[in-house]
Amino acid sequence: MSEHLWRVLSLQDHNTRVVIFGTAILGFAAGLVGCLTLLRRRALVGDALAHAALPGIAGAFLIATAMGGEGKSLPILLAGATVSGLFGIVSILLIRKMTRIKEDAALGIILSVYFGLGVALLGIVTQMNRGNAAGLESFIYGKTATMTAGDARLIAVASAICVLICIALLKEFKLLCFDEAFAGARGYPVVLLDAVLMSVVVVVTIVGLQAVGLVLVIALLVIPAASARFWTDRLVVMMVIASVLGMTGSFVGAAVSAMLPRLPSGAMIVLAAGFGFLVSFLIGTRRGVLVRLWRRRKLNESIDHQHLLRELYEMFELDPSRVSVPYEELLERRSWSRKRLRRMLEQASREGWITENVSKMEFALTDRGETEAKRLTRRHRLWELYLIRYADIAPQRVDRDADAIEHVLEPEIVAELETLLDNELGKTRMPDDPHADGVAS
Amino acid sequence: MMGFDWNWQLDGWIVAAGILCAVASSLLGCFLLLRRMSLLGDAISHAVLPGLAGAFLISGSRSSIWMFVGAVIVGVLTALLSDFIHNRGQVDEGASMGVVFTTLFASGLLMIVVAADRVDLDPGCVLYGAIEQTPLDKWDFPWLGIAVPRVVVVLSIVTLVNALFVGLFFKELKISTFDAALATASGFSASLIHYALMTLVAVTAVACFESVGNILVVAMLIVPPATAYLLTNRLRTMVILSCLIAAVSAWGGHVMAIVIPSWFGFRSTTTAGMMSVAAGCAFMLAFLFAPNQGLLPRLVRQQWLRWSILADDVLTLLYRIEESARIGVSHSASADGSTFAVTAMPLTQTVPWVAETLLTNRFAVKWAIRYLSWRGRVEPAKANEPGSESAESSEAASVLPKLTAVGRREAETIVRSHRLWEQYLVTKVDVAEERLHAKADRFEHFTDREMQEQLDEQTDSPSIDPHGRPIPNPDQD
Amino acid sequence: MDPIALSVDDLTVAYHRKPVIWDVEFEIPQGKLVGVVGPNGAGKSTLLKAIMDLIPKASGRVEVFGKPYHQSLHRVGYVPQRESVDWDFPVDALDVVTMGLYRRVGWCLPIRKKHRDAAREALARVGIADLAHRQISQLSGGQQQRTFLARALVQDADLYLMDEPLAAVDAATEAAIVELLKQMQADGKTAVVIHHDLQSVPEYFDHVVLLNMRVVASGRTEDVFTNENLQKTYGGRLTLLDEATEAMRRRERGI
């Protein structure tokens, strides 16, 4: 077993080498192109296209065989697939333009009707008594294991052309996907650009058919691109990540399937890509769900922390003679639950902001804590002042609004406004609490 | 009667299964289409595969009920997962669907391979089914006296459930499809309806898959409703029509599957595939010929409109010639400077001149005159003058006809509209003088009686237009 | 007499054969700040799009600096409505501004340093130079609008067409944009700005086009921006005209 594993991973076997090389290149190209279709909000066009290719494959086989040729030659089949795929795209556009049927239904109509036609033609193909027709069904599920060196070369050339087109027209495609109207206003031939992009999708889809099959080729176009978006906010980086993810997924899937030949390679490739999506969805550094949850939690914690210090500062400010503040009194100041307050206090004392007298449940600010609390309170009151003066907000509401704003605003804006108010109040003076009505002064 | 091998015992049941599946799917499909969720049907029907395989692996039996439950659960899960990824991950709706259903489908394929040692679960069966084997697996119903295929029984139940759902909750479905917020505000949960619909789609997909394959489910979920959508504007009619279309295409599909290959010397082909092709044909027919939305009727209507505008134009031109002759005489008697409107008219008006004036060709003008005289609006001008009979035929044909009384009345109405519009555009809209005629020329053909009265009222019933010509009023003659 | 920057003659645009703007005609002299004002659905955006050949015209002629649009498009800068694009798109503010230079960079060629510098400069002019590398979804509404403005500025055009640049922006942004417009005018540029706030029209613009399906009035603000004209603009459409065009549409679609 381990010997077999080694043989696969070191690509000693010629056949394995061809298969892994072919699918990896395909994954790379599909990831790249998929980014553009995803951003153009056409993620599922590949789905319709792949299904629409089936009648072309079966038809090409029938015609080639009827004319006495070798029906199963890949170029002929792919040519047939391309023709009927393009027909499918044109039909979708016609339906969308000439009727009131929306894009999704148009995709569905083409997908199912063309596929039905393909299945019907396949039904005839299987009667042709040539014995070799069975291979056609591999286009539905994909059968990477039968890939020949010639097939892999075809994939490599087609993928390379697609990748080159995408790189050469990168900025034009970027503009097309982002702001079609602006592209038109600048005199770009929008329809032509769109046609080029769709042709690239057609080529990748058709070439991918035989690697992973027509139900799953859509996965190669959609999954890596959707996964990449979780990691970055930059288009070029997203395209690189998607390509790498697509390539890795294909590599892993094909390798697993080479090691355990019973497992279908198409399914394995998609599952590998799907796993990549799951990981990205959870821990993608930009938009991953867990990362976002964690960030929100951090924000909430820091807000709690600031509120706590401010409350303490204000309690000491009201009565400068007191030494410490009891837990129960603190609890009444805000709608904190006991558990939450407990956690906040523990953390603050661990970080050295407050000192805790455990037996009496009393708390006091450390020197460091007092400086920080003073800074926070000052900032909060500056904000309140700003809101009262410039935003016409009633003093009763100011506290809540200032709370909401000061935690979410950009630091540079806070700095700007603080300088603005500093100039009026002087650098160090602590503004009075606007709610206090002179009590604190 | 039928020129091919048709066996009611076999083909009858196949068609019955196909029709049931088609009707069950298209009932729900109408609402999917209107909610722009057609592709969710596609996703769900692909994704039931792992449910079937998983249920088999867990329960270890091929018992239908387990597989049914498993598949339905995964089907609903597809909808939920897509929603979840779309909302939580901020992923494009289509893409999140694509991610979910391809991954599920792939895992289903994998499970089938793993289970292959123990059971024969053909993935091909999922995609394009085995409707041809419908009659082989029958249940006996002694009290009915016949044996009904199991598939037909199951599909009948599903169709009944779907029909009941659509029938009982028609109003709720309608409101929640049209305006989900309104539905929620008026006291029932739109999302409840949404998930009920999704569940039924999953149930239908699963029930159909083993008999007809998911390709037919997808086709019948989308194509007949889309066809019906082109034919009618009313939801109730749309639902009924789509069921009819679905049933007809199921029947036609089976016939096609038997007949068409025989032309080329083959045996029959996959019925499920042909059924969706038949639905596609129905869609294409509607696309081309639907009375309101169809391509050809629209072309014909446009052509007819252009044609009737031309006829109107010829009629009014004849009226203007008459008018200028009338006014021209009276004017030349009094003052010769104020006849500017008439000076453009040449002394002998012929068909080529009319064609030139109306920017069209002689052929069209001749046809328009023929049409007008058929409708009794004009009559040949020289019929009662003996002198002209000797003239060459080509000359005679290019001489213009005269208006009949009916024709004059109609022409007066149109000219009245035209001049009222000119007056309105000058006084109320400040349209530039040089464009006045062109704008009014367009509107005059679309002005009905009511609009004419309003125009008259708003322009204070003028008797002459901005160019100084009288505004005729056929009612006061 | 100033030379004419933009002239529109007999322009009619129909969506699904229903006219959105009808028989629109006006001229704009060079070096003016022009406000296009009218109620919702008056066809203001449609007018701009039709000027730029983005939607088919049913009839009419548009001339920009005396030539058809496609011959002088390098002299026109466009600021679309902010809602018209997906702000989740994975680009940063600098990328968006650089898009204004794509035509100058040329097909298939990469963006070079001088283009990025020009884009930075434009961002500095609208006052958000420090946000160049921020992803556009993390910009505030006002900052997004400024980014769009910078993208038009970087083209160094002579005529700017702006679709509601002052809609839903904060007061600071509004002041900055107006300041920028005045500055552009001082440089001899012409700007046609769709505007929704009637209060500020006399303050911001020296030329006004009042639009409601057709041009109610156009000309210098002090001549044209009168109560009477506003009443005509906002006092509802000419019902008969609407009815006639509706009848036309119905007959042509055969419903």
mmCIF file with all atom_site columns, C-alpha atoms in Angstrom, chain A residues 20 48 73 211 222 259 270 274 278 355 361 370:
data_model
loop_
_atom_site.group_PDB
_atom_site.id
_atom_site.type_symbol
_atom_site.label_atom_id
_atom_site.label_alt_id
_atom_site.label_comp_id
_atom_site.label_asym_id
_atom_site.label_entity_id
_atom_site.label_seq_id
_atom_site.pdbx_PDB_ins_code
_atom_site.Cartn_x
_atom_site.Cartn_y
_atom_site.Cartn_z
_atom_site.occupancy
_atom_site.B_iso_or_equiv
_atom_site.pdbx_formal_charge
_atom_site.auth_seq_id
_atom_site.auth_comp_id
_atom_site.auth_asym_id
_atom_site.auth_atom_id
_atom_site.pdbx_PDB_model_num
ATOM 1  C CA . ILE A 1 20  ? -2.737  14.241 -12.510 1.00 0.00 ? 20  ILE A CA 1
ATOM 2  C CA . ALA A 1 48  ? -26.296 25.012 -18.286 1.00 0.00 ? 48  ALA A CA 1
ATOM 3  C CA . SER A 1 73  ? -11.941 10.590 -31.326 1.00 0.00 ? 73  SER A CA 1
ATOM 4  C CA . ALA A 1 211 ? -12.205 14.975 -16.675 1.00 0.00 ? 211 ALA A CA 1
ATOM 5  C CA . VAL A 1 222 ? -17.732 27.660 -8.966  1.00 0.00 ? 222 VAL A CA 1
ATOM 6  C CA . MET A 1 259 ? -4.437  5.198  -5.281  1.00 0.00 ? 259 MET A CA 1
ATOM 7  C CA . VAL A 1 270 ? -15.182 17.815 -6.390  1.00 0.00 ? 270 VAL A CA 1
ATOM 8  C CA . GLY A 1 274 ? -15.652 21.104 -1.533  1.00 0.00 ? 274 GLY A CA 1
ATOM 9  C CA . LEU A 1 278 ? -15.591 24.338 3.838   1.00 0.00 ? 278 LEU A CA 1
ATOM 10 C CA . THR A 1 355 ? -7.277  45.728 41.677  1.00 0.00 ? 355 THR A CA 1
ATOM 11 C CA . MET A 1 361 ? -16.011 42.076 46.402  1.00 0.00 ? 361 MET A CA 1
ATOM 12 C CA . GLU A 1 370 ? -6.913  55.271 35.970  1.00 0.00 ? 370 GLU A CA 1
#
